[in-house]
Tab-separated table of C-alpha atoms and ligand atoms in Angstrom:
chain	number	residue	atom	x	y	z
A	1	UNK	CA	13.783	-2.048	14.359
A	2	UNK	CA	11.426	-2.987	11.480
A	3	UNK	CA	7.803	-2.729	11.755
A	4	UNK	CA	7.457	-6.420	12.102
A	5	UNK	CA	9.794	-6.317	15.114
A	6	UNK	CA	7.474	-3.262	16.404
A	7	UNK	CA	4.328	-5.188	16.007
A	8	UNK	CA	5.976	-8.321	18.024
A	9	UNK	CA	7.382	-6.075	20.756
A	10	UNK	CA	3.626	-5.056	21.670
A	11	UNK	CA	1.576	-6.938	24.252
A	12	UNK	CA	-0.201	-9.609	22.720
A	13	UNK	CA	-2.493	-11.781	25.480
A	14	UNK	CA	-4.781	-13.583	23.133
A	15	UNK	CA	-3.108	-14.645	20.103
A	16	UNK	CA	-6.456	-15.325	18.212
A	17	UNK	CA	-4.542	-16.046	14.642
A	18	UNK	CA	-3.113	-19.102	15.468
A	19	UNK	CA	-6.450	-20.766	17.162
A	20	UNK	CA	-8.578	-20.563	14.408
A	21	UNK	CA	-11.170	-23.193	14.511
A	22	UNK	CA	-11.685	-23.436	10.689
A	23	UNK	CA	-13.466	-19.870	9.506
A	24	UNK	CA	-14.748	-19.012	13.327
A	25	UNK	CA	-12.362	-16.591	15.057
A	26	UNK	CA	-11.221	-17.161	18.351
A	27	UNK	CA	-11.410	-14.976	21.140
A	28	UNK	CA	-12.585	-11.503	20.363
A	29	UNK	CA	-10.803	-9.084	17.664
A	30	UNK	CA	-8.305	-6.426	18.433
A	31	UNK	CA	-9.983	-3.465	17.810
A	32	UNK	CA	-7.511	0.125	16.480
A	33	UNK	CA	-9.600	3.504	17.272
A	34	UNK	CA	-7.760	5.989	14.581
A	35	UNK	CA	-8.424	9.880	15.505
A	36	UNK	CA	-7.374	12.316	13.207
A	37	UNK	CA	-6.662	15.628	15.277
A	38	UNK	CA	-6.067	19.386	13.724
A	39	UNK	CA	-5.211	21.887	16.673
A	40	UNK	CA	-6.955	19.612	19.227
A	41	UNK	CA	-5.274	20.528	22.545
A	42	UNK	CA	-8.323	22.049	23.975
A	43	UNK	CA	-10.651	18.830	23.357
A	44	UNK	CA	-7.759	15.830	23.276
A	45	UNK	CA	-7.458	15.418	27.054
A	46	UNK	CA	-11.358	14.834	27.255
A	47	UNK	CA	-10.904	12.973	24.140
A	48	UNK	CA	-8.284	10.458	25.375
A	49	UNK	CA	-9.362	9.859	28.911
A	50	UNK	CA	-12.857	8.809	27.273
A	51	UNK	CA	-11.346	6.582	24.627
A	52	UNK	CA	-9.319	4.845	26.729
A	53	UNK	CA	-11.860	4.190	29.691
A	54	UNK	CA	-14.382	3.119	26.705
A	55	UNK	CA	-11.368	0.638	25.281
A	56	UNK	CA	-10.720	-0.491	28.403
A	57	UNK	CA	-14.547	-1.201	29.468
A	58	UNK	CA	-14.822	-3.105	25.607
A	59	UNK	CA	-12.231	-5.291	26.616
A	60	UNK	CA	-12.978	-6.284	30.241
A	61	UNK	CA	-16.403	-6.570	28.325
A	62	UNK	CA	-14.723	-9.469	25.971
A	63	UNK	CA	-15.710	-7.253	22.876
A	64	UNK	CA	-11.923	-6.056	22.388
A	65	UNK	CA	-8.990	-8.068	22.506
A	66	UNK	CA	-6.139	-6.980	24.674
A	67	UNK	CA	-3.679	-5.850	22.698
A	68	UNK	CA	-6.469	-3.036	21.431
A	69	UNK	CA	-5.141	0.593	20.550
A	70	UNK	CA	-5.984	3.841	19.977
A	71	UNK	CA	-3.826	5.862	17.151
A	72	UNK	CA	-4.136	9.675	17.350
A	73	UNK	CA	-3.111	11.378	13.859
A	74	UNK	CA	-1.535	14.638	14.717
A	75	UNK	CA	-2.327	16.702	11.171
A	76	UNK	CA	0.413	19.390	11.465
A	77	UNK	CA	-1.713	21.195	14.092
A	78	UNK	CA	0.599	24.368	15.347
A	79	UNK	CA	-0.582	23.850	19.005
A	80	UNK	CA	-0.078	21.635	21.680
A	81	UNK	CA	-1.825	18.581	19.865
A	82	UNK	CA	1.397	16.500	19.463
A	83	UNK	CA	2.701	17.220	22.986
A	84	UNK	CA	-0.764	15.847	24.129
A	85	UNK	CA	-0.223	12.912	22.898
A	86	UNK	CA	3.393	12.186	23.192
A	87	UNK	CA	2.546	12.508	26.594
A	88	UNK	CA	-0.783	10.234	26.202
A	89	UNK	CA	1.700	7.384	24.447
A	90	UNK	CA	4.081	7.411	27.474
A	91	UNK	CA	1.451	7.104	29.882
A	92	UNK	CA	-0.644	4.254	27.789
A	93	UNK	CA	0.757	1.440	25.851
A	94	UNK	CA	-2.280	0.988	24.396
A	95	UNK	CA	-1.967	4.641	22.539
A	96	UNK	CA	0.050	5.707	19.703
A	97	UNK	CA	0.957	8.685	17.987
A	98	UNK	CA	1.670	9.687	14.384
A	99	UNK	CA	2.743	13.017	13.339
A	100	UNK	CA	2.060	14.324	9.633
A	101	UNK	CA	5.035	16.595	8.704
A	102	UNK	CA	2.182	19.195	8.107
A	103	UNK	CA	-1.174	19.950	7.679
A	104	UNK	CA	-2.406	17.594	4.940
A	105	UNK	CA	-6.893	17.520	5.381
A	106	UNK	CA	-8.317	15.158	7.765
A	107	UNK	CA	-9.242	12.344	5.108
A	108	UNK	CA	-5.120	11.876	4.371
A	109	UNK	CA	-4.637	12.262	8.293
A	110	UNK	CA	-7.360	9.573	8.455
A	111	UNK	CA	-5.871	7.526	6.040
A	112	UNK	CA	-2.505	7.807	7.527
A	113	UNK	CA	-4.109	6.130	10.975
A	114	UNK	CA	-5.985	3.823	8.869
A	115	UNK	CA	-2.604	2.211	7.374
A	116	UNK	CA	-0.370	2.343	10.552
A	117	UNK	CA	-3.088	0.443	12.300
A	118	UNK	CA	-2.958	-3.162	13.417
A	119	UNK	CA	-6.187	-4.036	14.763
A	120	UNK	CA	-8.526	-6.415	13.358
A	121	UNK	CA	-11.004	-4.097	12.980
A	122	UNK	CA	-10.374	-0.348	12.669
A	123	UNK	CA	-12.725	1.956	13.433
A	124	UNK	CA	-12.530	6.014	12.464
A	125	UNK	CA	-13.968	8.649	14.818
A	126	UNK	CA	-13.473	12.734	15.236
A	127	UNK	CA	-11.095	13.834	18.107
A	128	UNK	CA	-14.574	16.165	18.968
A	129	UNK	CA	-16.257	13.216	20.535
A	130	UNK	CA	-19.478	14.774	18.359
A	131	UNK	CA	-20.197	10.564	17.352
A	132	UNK	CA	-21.415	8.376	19.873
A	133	UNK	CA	-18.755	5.960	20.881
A	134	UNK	CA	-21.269	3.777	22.058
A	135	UNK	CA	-21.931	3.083	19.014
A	136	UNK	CA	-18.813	1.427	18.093
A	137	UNK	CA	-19.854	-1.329	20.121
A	138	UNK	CA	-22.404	-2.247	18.121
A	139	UNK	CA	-20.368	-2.209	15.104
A	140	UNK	CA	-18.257	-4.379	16.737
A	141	UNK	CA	-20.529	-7.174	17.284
A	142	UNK	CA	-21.656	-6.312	13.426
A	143	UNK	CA	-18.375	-7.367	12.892
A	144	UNK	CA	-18.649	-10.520	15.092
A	145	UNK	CA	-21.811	-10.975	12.673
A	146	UNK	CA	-19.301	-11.057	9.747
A	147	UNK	CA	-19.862	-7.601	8.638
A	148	UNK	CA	-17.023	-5.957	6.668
A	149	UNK	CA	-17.815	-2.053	7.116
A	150	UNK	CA	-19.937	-0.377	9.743
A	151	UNK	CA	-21.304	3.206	8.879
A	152	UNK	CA	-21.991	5.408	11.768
A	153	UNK	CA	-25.313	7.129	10.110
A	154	UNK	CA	-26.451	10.449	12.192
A	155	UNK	CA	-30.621	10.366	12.830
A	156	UNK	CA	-30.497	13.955	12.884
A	157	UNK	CA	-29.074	16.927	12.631
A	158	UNK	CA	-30.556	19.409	14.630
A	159	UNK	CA	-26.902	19.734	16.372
A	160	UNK	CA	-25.779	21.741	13.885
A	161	UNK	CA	-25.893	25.166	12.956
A	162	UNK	CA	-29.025	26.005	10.340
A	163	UNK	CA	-26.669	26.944	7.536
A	164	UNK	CA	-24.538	23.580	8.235
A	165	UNK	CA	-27.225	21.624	8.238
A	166	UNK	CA	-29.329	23.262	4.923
A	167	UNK	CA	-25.821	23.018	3.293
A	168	UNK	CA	-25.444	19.683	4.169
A	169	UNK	CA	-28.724	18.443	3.169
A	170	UNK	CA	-28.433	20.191	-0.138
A	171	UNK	CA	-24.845	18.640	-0.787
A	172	UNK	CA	-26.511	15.175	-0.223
A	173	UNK	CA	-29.517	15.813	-3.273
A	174	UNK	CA	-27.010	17.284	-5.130
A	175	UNK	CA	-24.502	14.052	-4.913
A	176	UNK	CA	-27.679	11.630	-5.397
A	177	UNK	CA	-28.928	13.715	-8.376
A	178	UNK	CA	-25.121	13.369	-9.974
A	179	UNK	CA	-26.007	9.346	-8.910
A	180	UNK	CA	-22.624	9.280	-6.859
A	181	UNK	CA	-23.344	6.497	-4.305
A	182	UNK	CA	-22.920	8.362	-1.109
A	183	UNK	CA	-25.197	6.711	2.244
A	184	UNK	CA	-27.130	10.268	3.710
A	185	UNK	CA	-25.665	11.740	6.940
A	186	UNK	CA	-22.896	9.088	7.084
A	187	UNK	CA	-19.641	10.903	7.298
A	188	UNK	CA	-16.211	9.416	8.670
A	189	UNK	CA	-17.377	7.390	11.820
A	190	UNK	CA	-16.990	3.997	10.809
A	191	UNK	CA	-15.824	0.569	11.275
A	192	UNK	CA	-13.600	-1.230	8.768
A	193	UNK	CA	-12.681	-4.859	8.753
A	194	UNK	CA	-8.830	-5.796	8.067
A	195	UNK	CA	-9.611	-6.628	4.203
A	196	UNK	CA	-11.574	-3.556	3.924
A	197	UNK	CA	-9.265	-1.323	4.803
A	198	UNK	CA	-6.724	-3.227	2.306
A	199	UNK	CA	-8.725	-3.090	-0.176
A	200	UNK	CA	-9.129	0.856	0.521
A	201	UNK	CA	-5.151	1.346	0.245
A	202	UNK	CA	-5.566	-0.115	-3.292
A	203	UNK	CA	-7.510	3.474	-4.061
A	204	UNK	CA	-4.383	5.431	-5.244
A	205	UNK	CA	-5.553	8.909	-5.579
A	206	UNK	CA	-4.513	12.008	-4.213
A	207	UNK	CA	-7.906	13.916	-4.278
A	208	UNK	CA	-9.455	11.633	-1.367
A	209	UNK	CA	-12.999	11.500	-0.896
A	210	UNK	CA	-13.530	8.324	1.798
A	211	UNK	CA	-16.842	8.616	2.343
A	212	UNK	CA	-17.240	8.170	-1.557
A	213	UNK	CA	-14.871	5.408	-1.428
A	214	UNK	CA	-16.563	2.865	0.622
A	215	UNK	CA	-19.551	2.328	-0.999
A	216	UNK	CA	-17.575	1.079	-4.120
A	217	UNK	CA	-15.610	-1.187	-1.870
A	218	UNK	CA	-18.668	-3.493	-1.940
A	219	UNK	CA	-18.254	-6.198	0.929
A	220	UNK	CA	-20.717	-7.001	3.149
A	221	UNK	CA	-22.156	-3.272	4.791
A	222	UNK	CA	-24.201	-2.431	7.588
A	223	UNK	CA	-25.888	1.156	8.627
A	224	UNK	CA	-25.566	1.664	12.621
A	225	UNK	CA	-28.209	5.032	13.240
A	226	UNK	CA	-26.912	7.312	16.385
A	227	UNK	CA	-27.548	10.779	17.492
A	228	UNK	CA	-25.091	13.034	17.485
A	229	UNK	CA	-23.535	15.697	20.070
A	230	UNK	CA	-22.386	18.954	20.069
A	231	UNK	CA	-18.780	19.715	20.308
A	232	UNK	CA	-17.796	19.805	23.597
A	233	UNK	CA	-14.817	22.133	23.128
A	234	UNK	CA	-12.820	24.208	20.648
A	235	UNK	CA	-14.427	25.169	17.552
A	236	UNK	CA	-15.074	23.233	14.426
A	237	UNK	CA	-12.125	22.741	11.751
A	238	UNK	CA	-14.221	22.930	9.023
A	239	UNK	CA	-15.111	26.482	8.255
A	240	UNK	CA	-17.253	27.314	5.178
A	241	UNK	CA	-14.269	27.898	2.793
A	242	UNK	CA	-13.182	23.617	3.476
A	243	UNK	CA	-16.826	22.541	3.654
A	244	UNK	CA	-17.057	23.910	-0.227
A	245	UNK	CA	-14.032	23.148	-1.245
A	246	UNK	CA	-14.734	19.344	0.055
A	247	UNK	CA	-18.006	19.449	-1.032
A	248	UNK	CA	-16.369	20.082	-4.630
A	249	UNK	CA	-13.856	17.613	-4.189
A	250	UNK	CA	-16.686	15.436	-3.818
A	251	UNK	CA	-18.834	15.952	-6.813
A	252	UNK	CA	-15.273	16.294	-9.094
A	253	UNK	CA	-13.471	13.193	-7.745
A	254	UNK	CA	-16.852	11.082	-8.476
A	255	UNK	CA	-18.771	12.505	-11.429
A	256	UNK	CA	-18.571	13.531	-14.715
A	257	UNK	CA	-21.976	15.365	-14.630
A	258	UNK	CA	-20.418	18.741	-15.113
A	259	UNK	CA	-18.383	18.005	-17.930
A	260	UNK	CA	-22.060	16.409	-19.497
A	261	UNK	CA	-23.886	19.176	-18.895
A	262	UNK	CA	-21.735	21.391	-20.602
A	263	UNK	CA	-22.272	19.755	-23.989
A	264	UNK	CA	-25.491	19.591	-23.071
A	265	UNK	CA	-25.749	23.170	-22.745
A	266	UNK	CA	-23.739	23.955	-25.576
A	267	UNK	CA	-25.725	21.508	-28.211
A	268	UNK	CA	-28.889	23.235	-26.258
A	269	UNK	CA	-27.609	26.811	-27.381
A	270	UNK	CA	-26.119	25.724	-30.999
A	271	UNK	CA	-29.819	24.936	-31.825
A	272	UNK	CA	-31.458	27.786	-29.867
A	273	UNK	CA	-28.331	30.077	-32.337
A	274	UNK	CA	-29.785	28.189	-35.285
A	275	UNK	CA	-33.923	29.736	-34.606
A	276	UNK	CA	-32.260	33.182	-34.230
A	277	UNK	CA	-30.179	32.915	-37.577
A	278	UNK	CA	-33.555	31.626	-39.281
A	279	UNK	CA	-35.215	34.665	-37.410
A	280	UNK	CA	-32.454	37.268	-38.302
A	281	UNK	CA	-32.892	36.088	-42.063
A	282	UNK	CA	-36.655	36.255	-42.217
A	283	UNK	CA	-36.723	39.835	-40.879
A	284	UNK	CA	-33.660	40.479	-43.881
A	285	UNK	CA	-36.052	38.707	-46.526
A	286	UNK	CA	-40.102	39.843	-45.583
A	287	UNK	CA	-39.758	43.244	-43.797
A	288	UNK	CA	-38.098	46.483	-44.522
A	289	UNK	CA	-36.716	47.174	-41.074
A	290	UNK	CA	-33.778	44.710	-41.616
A	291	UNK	CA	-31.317	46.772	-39.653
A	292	UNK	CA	-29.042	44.603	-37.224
A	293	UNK	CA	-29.624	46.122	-33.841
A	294	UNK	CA	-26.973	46.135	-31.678
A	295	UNK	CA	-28.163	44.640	-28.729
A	296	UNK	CA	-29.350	41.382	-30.712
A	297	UNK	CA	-25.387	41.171	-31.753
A	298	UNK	CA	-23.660	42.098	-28.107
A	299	UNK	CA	-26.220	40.107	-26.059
A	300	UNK	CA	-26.082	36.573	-27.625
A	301	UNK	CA	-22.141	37.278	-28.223
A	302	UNK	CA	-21.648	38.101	-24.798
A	303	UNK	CA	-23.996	35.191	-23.442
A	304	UNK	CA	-21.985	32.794	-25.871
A	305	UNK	CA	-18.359	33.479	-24.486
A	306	UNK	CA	-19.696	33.256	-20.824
A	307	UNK	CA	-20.938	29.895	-21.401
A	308	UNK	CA	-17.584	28.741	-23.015
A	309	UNK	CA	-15.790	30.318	-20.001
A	310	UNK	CA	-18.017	28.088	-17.893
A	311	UNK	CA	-16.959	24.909	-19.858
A	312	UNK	CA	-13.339	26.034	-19.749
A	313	UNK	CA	-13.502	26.386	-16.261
A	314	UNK	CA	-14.815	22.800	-15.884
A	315	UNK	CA	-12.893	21.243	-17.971
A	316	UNK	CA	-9.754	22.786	-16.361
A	317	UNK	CA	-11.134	21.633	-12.864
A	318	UNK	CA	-11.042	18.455	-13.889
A	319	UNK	CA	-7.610	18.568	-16.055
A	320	UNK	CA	-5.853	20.068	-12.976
A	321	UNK	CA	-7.660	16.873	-10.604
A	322	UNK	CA	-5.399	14.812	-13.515
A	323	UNK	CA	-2.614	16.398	-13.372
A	324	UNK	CA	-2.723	15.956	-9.628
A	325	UNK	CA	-3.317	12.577	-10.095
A	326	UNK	CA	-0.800	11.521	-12.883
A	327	UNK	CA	2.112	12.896	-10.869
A	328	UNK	CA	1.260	10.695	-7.908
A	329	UNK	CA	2.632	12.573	-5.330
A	330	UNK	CA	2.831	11.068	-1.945
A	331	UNK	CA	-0.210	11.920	0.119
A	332	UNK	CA	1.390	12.650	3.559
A	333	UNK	CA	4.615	12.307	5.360
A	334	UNK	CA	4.978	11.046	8.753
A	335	UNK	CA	7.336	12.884	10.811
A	336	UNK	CA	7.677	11.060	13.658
A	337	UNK	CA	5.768	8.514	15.840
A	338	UNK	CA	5.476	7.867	19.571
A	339	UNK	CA	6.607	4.154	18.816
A	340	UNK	CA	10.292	5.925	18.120
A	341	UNK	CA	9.812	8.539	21.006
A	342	UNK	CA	9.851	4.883	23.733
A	343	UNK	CA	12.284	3.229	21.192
A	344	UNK	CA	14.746	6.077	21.896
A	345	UNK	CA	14.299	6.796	25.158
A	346	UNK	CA	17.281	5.145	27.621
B	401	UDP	N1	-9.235	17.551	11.141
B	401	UDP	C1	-7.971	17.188	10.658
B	401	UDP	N2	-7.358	17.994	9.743
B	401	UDP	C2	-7.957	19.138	9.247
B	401	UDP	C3	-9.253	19.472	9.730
B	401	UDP	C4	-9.861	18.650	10.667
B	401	UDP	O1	-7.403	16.170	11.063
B	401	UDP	O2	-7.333	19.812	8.430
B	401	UDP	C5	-9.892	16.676	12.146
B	401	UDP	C6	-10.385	17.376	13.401
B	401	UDP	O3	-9.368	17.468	14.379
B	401	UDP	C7	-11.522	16.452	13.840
B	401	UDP	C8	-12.092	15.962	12.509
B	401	UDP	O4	-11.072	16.180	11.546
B	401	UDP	O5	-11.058	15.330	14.548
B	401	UDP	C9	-13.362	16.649	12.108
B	401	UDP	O6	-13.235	18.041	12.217
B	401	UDP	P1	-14.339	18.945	12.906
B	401	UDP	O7	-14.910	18.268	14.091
B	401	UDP	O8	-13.778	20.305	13.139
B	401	UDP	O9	-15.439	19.013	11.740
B	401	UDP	P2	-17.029	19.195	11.893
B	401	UDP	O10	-17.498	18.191	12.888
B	401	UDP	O11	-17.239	20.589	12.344
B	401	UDP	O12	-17.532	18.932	10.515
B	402	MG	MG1	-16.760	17.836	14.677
């Protein structure tokens, strides 16, 4: 069965796209929840009874159309994440499963979900609950407003940990003084119309940043503020090694800063060179005590070669982000769905 055959076979009560009165939209959208989950067994049952009772309330509340879904990414977690929901798929038509072939970073997990969905609107949430899902009502009537992309924007965050949140705060200046258009304390809870998230797909690189994405996307954007919660169980899956390493990813996948400010420093210590070698050759020409010491040769040699080592390094950050890039390697693999599981069950 193709995936057009898939998409037919699914419950469809309200079929909005053919009663289309001119631009206005008919009956309300059909809205796909994507959840990206990484060893979630502990939190998922909490997670999926509460996304399904809020799914179902949205569309007895007319804000959802029926045929509304919720699409849990299973990112090659090694517990019992995907038996979770297998078992959440079989129970609810309305859920669906898709299982990377391994672990592969929750923004290609979330981008996996993001393609396979088929809701008019297509909102991204953490399997922790931590965001507000009362919040995706409102972007959902943001939506009805003719907004293209909702950002879930956290007031606070005196949830977190001190180090997470000085961290955090200090990635934020850093990305704004590199002028990467980033919106402050927005991460991946947001709300993306159809064309959107097209227009998202068109981004072919392997080094994904999302949240640096969107901004350049450009249609019509609204900020939603919300507090947000602790997790309510398990532990995070972002320990300090990922945070940096993302937090890299971020500042090498949308600025060239680095690369700047090591010319910069190297024009900066070519002209500070050129005062010694004029100081060097007054103390040969006026004094008698002309004898090169050798700390004055080590020191600056030694300070010289570090700083080249520093631009190496840089520059061979961002060659090896191009290599990545030029072999464009597929981002993820999906292993199996639940839509096959039912397809092949008698
Ligand atoms: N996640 C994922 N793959 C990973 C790491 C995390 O899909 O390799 C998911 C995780 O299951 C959760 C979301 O990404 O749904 C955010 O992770 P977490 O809540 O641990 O991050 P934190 O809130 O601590 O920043
Ligand atoms: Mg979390």
């Amino acid at each position: 069965m193709n995936e057009n055959n898939q998409a037919a076979s699914r419950p469809k009560i309200l079929a909005h796209r053919e009663c289309r009165i001119g631009p206005v939209q008919c009956g309300p959208r059909t809205i796909s929840l994507v959840v990206p989950c990484y060893n979630e067994e502990e939190m998922l049952p909490i997670t999926i009874s509460e996304l399904y009772g809020f799914l179902s309330e949205c569309v007895a509340e007319g804000l959802a159309g029926a045929d509304s879904e919720i699409i849990l990414v299973d990112d090659g977690s090694r517990d019992r994440t995907w038996e979770l929901i297998s078992r959440a798929a079989e129970e609810h038509s309305a859920i669906r499963g898709l299982k990377l072939s391994r672990n592969r970073g929750h923004q290609n997990a979330l981008l996996a979900g993001l393609e396979k969905a088929e809701g008019d609107f297509i909102i991204s949430l953490d399997a922790d609950l931590q965001d507000d899902i009362n919040v995706i009502k409102d972007m959902i009537r943001a939506a009805e407003n003719g907004m293209d992309i909702a950002l879930g924007v956290r007031k606070k965050r005196e949830t977190d940990s001190p180090f997470k949140r000085l961290s955090a705060e200090g990635f934020y200046k850093l990305m704004s003084f590199l002028k990467v258009n980033l919106v402050y304390n927005h991460a991946d809870f947001r709300g993306l119309s159809r064309r959107a998230v097209a227009a998202l797909m068109e981004y072919k690189e392997v080094n994904l940043f999302l949240r640096g994405i969107i901004p350049e996307l450009g249609f019509p954007t609204v900020l939603i503020y919300y507090d947000r919660k602790e997790r309510a169980a398990g532990e995070t899956k972002y320990p300090l090694r990922k945070m940096l390493s993302f937090a890299w990813q971020g500042v090498t996948s949308f600025s060239t800063f680095p690369l700047k400010f090591v010319s910069f420093l190297g024009l900066l210590m070519a002209t500070g060179s050129l005062a010694v070698v004029a100081w060097a050759l007054s103390v040969h020409f006026f004094t008698d005590n002309a004898i090169p010491g050798w700390t004055s040769t080590v020191v600056p040699l030694l300070f010289t070669s570090g700083v080249q080592l520093l631009g190496l390094g840089i520059i061979g950050e961002y060659l090896g982000k191009m290599y990545l890039e030029t072999k464009r390697r597929p981002r993820y693999f999906i292993e199996k769905t639940t839509d096959d599981e039912s397809r092949t069950k008698p």
